[in-house]
PDB file of C-alpha atoms in Angstrom:
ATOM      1  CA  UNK A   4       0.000   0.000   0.000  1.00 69.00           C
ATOM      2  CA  UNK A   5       1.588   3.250  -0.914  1.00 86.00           C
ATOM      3  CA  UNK A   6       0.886   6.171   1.792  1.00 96.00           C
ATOM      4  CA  UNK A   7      -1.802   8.188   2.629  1.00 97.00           C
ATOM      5  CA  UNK A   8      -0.858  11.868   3.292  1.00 98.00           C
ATOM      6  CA  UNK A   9      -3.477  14.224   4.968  1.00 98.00           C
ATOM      7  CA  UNK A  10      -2.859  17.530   4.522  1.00 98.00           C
ATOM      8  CA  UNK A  11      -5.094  21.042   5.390  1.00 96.00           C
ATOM      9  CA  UNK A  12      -4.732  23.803   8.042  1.00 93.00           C
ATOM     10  CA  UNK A  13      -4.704  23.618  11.578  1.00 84.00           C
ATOM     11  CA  UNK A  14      -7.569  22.300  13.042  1.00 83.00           C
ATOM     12  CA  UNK A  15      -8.867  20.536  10.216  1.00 89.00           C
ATOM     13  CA  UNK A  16      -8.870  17.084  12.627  1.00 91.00           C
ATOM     14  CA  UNK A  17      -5.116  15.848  10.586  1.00 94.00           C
ATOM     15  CA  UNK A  18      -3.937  14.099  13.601  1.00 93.00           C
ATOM     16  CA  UNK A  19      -7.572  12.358  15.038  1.00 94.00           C
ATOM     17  CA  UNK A  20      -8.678  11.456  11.514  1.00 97.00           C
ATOM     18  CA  UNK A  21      -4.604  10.511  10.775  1.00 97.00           C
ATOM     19  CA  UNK A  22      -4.824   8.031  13.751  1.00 97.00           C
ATOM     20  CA  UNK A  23      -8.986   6.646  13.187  1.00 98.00           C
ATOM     21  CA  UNK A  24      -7.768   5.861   9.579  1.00 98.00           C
ATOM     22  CA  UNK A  25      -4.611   4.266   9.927  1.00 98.00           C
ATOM     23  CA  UNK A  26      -6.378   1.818  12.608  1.00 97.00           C
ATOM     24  CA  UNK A  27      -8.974   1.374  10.016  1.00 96.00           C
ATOM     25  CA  UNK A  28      -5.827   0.276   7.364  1.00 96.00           C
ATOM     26  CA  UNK A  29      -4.068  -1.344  10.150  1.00 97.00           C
ATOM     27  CA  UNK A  30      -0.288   0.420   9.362  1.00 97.00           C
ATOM     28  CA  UNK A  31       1.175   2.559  11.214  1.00 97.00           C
ATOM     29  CA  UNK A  32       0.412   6.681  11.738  1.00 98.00           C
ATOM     30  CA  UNK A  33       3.096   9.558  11.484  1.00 97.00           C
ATOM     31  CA  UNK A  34       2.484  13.197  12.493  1.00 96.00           C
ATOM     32  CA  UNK A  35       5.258  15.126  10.518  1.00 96.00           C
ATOM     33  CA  UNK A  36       4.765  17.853  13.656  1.00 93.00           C
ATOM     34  CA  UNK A  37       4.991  14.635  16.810  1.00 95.00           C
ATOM     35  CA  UNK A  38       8.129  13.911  14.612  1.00 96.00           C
ATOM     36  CA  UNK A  39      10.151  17.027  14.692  1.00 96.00           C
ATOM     37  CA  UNK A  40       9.478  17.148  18.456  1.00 94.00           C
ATOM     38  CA  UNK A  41      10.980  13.502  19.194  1.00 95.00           C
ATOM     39  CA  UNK A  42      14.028  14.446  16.809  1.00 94.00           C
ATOM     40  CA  UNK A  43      14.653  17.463  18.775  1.00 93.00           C
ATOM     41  CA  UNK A  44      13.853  16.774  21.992  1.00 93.00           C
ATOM     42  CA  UNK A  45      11.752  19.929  22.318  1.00 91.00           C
ATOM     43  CA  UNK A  46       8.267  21.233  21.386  1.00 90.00           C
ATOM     44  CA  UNK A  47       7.495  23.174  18.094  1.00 87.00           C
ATOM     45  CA  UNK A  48       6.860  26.909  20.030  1.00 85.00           C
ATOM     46  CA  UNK A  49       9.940  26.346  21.540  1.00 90.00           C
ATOM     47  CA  UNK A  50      11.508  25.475  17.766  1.00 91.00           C
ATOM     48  CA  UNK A  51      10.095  28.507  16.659  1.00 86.00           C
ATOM     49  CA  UNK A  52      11.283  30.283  19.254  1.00 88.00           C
ATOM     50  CA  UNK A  53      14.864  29.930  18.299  1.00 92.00           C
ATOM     51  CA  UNK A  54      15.517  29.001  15.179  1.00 92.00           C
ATOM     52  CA  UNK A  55      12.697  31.062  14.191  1.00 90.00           C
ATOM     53  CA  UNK A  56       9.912  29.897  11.399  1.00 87.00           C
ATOM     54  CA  UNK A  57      12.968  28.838   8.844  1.00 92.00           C
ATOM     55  CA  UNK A  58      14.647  26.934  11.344  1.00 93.00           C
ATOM     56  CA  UNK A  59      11.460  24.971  12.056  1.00 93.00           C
ATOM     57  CA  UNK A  60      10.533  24.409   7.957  1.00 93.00           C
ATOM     58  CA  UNK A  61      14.125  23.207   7.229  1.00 95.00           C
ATOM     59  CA  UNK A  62      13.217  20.539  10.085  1.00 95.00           C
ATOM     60  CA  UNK A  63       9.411  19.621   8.093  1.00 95.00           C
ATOM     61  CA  UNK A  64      11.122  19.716   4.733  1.00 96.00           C
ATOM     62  CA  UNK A  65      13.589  16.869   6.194  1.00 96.00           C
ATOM     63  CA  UNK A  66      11.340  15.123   7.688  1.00 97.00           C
ATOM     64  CA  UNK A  67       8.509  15.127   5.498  1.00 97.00           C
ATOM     65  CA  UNK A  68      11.196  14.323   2.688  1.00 96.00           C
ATOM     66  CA  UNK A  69      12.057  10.754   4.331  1.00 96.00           C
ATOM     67  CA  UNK A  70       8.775   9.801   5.907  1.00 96.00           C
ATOM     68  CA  UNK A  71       6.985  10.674   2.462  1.00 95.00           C
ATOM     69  CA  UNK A  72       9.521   8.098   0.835  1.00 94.00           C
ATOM     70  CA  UNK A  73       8.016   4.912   3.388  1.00 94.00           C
ATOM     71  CA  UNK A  74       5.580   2.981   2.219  1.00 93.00           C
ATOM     72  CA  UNK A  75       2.515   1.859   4.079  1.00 95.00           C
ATOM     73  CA  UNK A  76       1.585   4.898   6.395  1.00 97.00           C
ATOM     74  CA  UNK A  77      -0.921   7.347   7.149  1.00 98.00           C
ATOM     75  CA  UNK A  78       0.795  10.757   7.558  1.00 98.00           C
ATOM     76  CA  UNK A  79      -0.693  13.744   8.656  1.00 97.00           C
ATOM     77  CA  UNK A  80       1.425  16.771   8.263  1.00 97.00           C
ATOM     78  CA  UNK A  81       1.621  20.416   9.742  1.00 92.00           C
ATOM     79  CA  UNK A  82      -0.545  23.240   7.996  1.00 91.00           C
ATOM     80  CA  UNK A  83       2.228  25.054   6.575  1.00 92.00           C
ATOM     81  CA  UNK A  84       4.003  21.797   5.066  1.00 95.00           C
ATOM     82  CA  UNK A  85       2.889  22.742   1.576  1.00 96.00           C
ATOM     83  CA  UNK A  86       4.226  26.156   1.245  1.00 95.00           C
ATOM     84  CA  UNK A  87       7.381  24.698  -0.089  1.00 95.00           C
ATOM     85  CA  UNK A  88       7.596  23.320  -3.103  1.00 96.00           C
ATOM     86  CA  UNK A  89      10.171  20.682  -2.538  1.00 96.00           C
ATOM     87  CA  UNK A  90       7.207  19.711   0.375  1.00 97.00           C
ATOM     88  CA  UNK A  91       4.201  19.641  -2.407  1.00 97.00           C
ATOM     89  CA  UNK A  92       6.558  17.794  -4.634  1.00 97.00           C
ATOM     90  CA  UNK A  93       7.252  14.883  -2.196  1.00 97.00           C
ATOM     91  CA  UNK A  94       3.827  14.339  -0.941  1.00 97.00           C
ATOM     92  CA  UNK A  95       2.845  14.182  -4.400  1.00 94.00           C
ATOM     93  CA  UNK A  96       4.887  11.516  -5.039  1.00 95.00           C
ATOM     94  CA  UNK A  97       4.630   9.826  -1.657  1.00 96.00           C
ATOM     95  CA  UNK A  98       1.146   8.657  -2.057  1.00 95.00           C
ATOM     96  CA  UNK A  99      -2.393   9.441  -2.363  1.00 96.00           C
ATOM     97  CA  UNK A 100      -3.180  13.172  -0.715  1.00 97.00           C
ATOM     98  CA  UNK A 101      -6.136  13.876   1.327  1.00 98.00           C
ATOM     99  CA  UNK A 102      -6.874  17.730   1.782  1.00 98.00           C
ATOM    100  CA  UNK A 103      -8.663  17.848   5.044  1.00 97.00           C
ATOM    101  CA  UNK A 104     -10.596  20.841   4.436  1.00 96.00           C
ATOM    102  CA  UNK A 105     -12.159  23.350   7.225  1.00 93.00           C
ATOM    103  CA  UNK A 106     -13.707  26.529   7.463  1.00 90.00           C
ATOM    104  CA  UNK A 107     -12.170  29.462   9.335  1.00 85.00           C
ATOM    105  CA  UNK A 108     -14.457  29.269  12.300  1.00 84.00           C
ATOM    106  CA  UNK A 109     -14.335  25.878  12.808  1.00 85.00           C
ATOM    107  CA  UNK A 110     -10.063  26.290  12.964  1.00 80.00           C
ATOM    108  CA  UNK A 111     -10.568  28.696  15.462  1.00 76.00           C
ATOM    109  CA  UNK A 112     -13.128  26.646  17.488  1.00 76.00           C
ATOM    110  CA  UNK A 113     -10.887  23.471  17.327  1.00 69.00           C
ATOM    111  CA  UNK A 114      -7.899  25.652  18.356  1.00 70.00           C
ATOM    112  CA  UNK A 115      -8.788  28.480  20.714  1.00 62.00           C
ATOM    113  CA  UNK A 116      -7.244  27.088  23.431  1.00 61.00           C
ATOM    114  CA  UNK A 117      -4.494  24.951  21.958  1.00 58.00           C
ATOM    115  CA  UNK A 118      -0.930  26.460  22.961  1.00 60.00           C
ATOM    116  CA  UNK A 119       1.285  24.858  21.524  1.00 59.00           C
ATOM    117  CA  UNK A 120       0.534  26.675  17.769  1.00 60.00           C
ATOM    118  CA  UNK A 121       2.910  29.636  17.313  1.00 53.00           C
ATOM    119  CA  UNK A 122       1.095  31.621  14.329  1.00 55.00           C
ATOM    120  CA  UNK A 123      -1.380  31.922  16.570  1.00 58.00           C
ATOM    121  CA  UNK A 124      -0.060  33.711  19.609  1.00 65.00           C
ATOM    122  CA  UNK A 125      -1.393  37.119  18.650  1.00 64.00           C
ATOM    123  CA  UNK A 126      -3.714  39.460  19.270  1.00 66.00           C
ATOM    124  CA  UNK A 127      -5.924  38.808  16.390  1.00 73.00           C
ATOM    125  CA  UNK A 128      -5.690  34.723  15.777  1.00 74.00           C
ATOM    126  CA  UNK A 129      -8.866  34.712  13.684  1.00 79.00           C
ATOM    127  CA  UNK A 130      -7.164  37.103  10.584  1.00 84.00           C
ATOM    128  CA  UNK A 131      -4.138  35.361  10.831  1.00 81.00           C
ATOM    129  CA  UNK A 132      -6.360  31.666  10.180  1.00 83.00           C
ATOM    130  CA  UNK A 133      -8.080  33.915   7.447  1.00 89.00           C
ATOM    131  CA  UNK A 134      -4.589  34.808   6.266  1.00 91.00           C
ATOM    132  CA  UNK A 135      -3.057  31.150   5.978  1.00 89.00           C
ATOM    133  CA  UNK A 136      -6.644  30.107   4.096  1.00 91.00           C
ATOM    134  CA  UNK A 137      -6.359  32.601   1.588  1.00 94.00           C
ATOM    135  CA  UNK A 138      -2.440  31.722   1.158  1.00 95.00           C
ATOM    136  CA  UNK A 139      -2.508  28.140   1.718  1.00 95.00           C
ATOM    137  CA  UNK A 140      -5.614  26.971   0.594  1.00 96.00           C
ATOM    138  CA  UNK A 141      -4.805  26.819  -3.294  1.00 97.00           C
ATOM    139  CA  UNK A 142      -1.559  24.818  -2.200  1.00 97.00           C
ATOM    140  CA  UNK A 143      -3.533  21.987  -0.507  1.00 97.00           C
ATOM    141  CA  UNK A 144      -5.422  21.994  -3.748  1.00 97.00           C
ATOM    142  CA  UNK A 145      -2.788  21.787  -6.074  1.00 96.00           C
ATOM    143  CA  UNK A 146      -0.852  18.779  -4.369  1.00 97.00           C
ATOM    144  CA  UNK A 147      -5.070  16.811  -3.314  1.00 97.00           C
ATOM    145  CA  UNK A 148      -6.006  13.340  -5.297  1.00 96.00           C
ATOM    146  CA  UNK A 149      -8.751  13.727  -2.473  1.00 96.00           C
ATOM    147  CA  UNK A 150     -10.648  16.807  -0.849  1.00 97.00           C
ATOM    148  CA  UNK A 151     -12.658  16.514   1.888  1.00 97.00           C
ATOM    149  CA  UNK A 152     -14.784  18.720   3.728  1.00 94.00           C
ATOM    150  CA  UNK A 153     -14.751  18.195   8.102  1.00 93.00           C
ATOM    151  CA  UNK A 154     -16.496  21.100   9.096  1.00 89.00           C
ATOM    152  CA  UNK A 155     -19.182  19.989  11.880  1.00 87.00           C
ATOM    153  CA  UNK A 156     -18.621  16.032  11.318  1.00 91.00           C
ATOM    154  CA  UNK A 157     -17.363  13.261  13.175  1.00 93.00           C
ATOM    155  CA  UNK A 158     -13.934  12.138  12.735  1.00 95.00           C
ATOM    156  CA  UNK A 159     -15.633   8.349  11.736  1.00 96.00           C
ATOM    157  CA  UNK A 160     -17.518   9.621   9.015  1.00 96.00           C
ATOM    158  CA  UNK A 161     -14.767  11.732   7.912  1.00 97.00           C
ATOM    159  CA  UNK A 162     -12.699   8.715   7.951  1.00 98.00           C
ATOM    160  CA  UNK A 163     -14.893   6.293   6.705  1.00 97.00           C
ATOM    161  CA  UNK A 164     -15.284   8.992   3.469  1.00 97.00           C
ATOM    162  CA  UNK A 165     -11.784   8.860   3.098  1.00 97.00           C
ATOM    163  CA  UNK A 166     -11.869   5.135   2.659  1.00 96.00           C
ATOM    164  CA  UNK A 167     -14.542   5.395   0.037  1.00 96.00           C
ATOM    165  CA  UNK A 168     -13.096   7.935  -2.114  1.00 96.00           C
ATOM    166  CA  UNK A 169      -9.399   6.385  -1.829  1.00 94.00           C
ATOM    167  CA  UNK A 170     -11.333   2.447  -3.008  1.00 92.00           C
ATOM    168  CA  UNK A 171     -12.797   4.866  -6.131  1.00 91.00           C
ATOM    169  CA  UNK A 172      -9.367   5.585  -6.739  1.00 85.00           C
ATOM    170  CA  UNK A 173      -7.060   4.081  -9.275  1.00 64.00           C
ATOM    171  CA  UNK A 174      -4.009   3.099  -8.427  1.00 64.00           C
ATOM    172  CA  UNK A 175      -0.919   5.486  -8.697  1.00 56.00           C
TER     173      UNK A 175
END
């Protein structure tokens, strides 16, 4: 089985759906993000604290460039993994790509009180959301076999929807 790569902004459920659906294919479930942290022995804010944004996206490029190259895993991966190119490129090839799409409100609902997201410590978290949307959302497009919308359902049904499409699928 080749991979199955979620991909969307924060909050779209990459991580809960990540982990349903890879039980549901029975192989094992990657979170680029969970990743970067066990490498480095310290959490993303605190990446982004001192290296700075770059630091932290030379850190997702590398990992999302080997774990994109495994075969037989669901991998969900952060929201800003497809702003580089080299990124969209390897998912691409790394699978079939699910765009976990969610509305603006929902992303702020899902991550109001979530700390550990550092675009988001500001005084105005809903424009910056509205920001990455209007940047990223035609990225998650470009690199999607698969979009799906999560706004207001259950992580099952998303999952189960996933399953569906990717049967409809041919094989790549």
């Amino acid at each position: 089985m080749r991979n199955v790569i979620l991909v969307g902004p924060m909050g779209a459920g990459k991580s809960t759906i990540g982990r349903l659906l890879a039980k549901e294919l029975r192989v094992p479930f990657k979170d680029s993000d969970k990743e970067i942290e066990q490498r480095t022995g310290a959490d993303i804010p605190w990446i982004f604290d001192v290296e700075g944004e770059q630091g932290f996206r030379e850190r997702e490029q590398a990992v999302i460039s080997e774990l994109s190259q495994q075969d037989g895993l669901v991998l969900a991966t952060g929201g800003g993994a497809v702003m580089r190119p080299e990124n969209r490129q390897a998912l691409h090839a790394g699978g079939r790509v699910v765009y976990l799409h969610t509305s603006v409100e929902q992303q702020i609902d899902r991550t109001s009180r979530d700390r550990n997201r550092p675009l988001l410590r500001t005084a105005n978290p809903a424009q910056v959301l509205r920001d990455l949307m209007a940047t990223r959302d035609p990225l998650y497009r470009e690199v999607a076999d698969i979009i799906i919308e999560t706004d207001e359902r259950p992580p099952r049904m998303v999952v189960q929807e996933i399953l569906a499409r990717l049967e409809a699928l041919s094989p790549r």
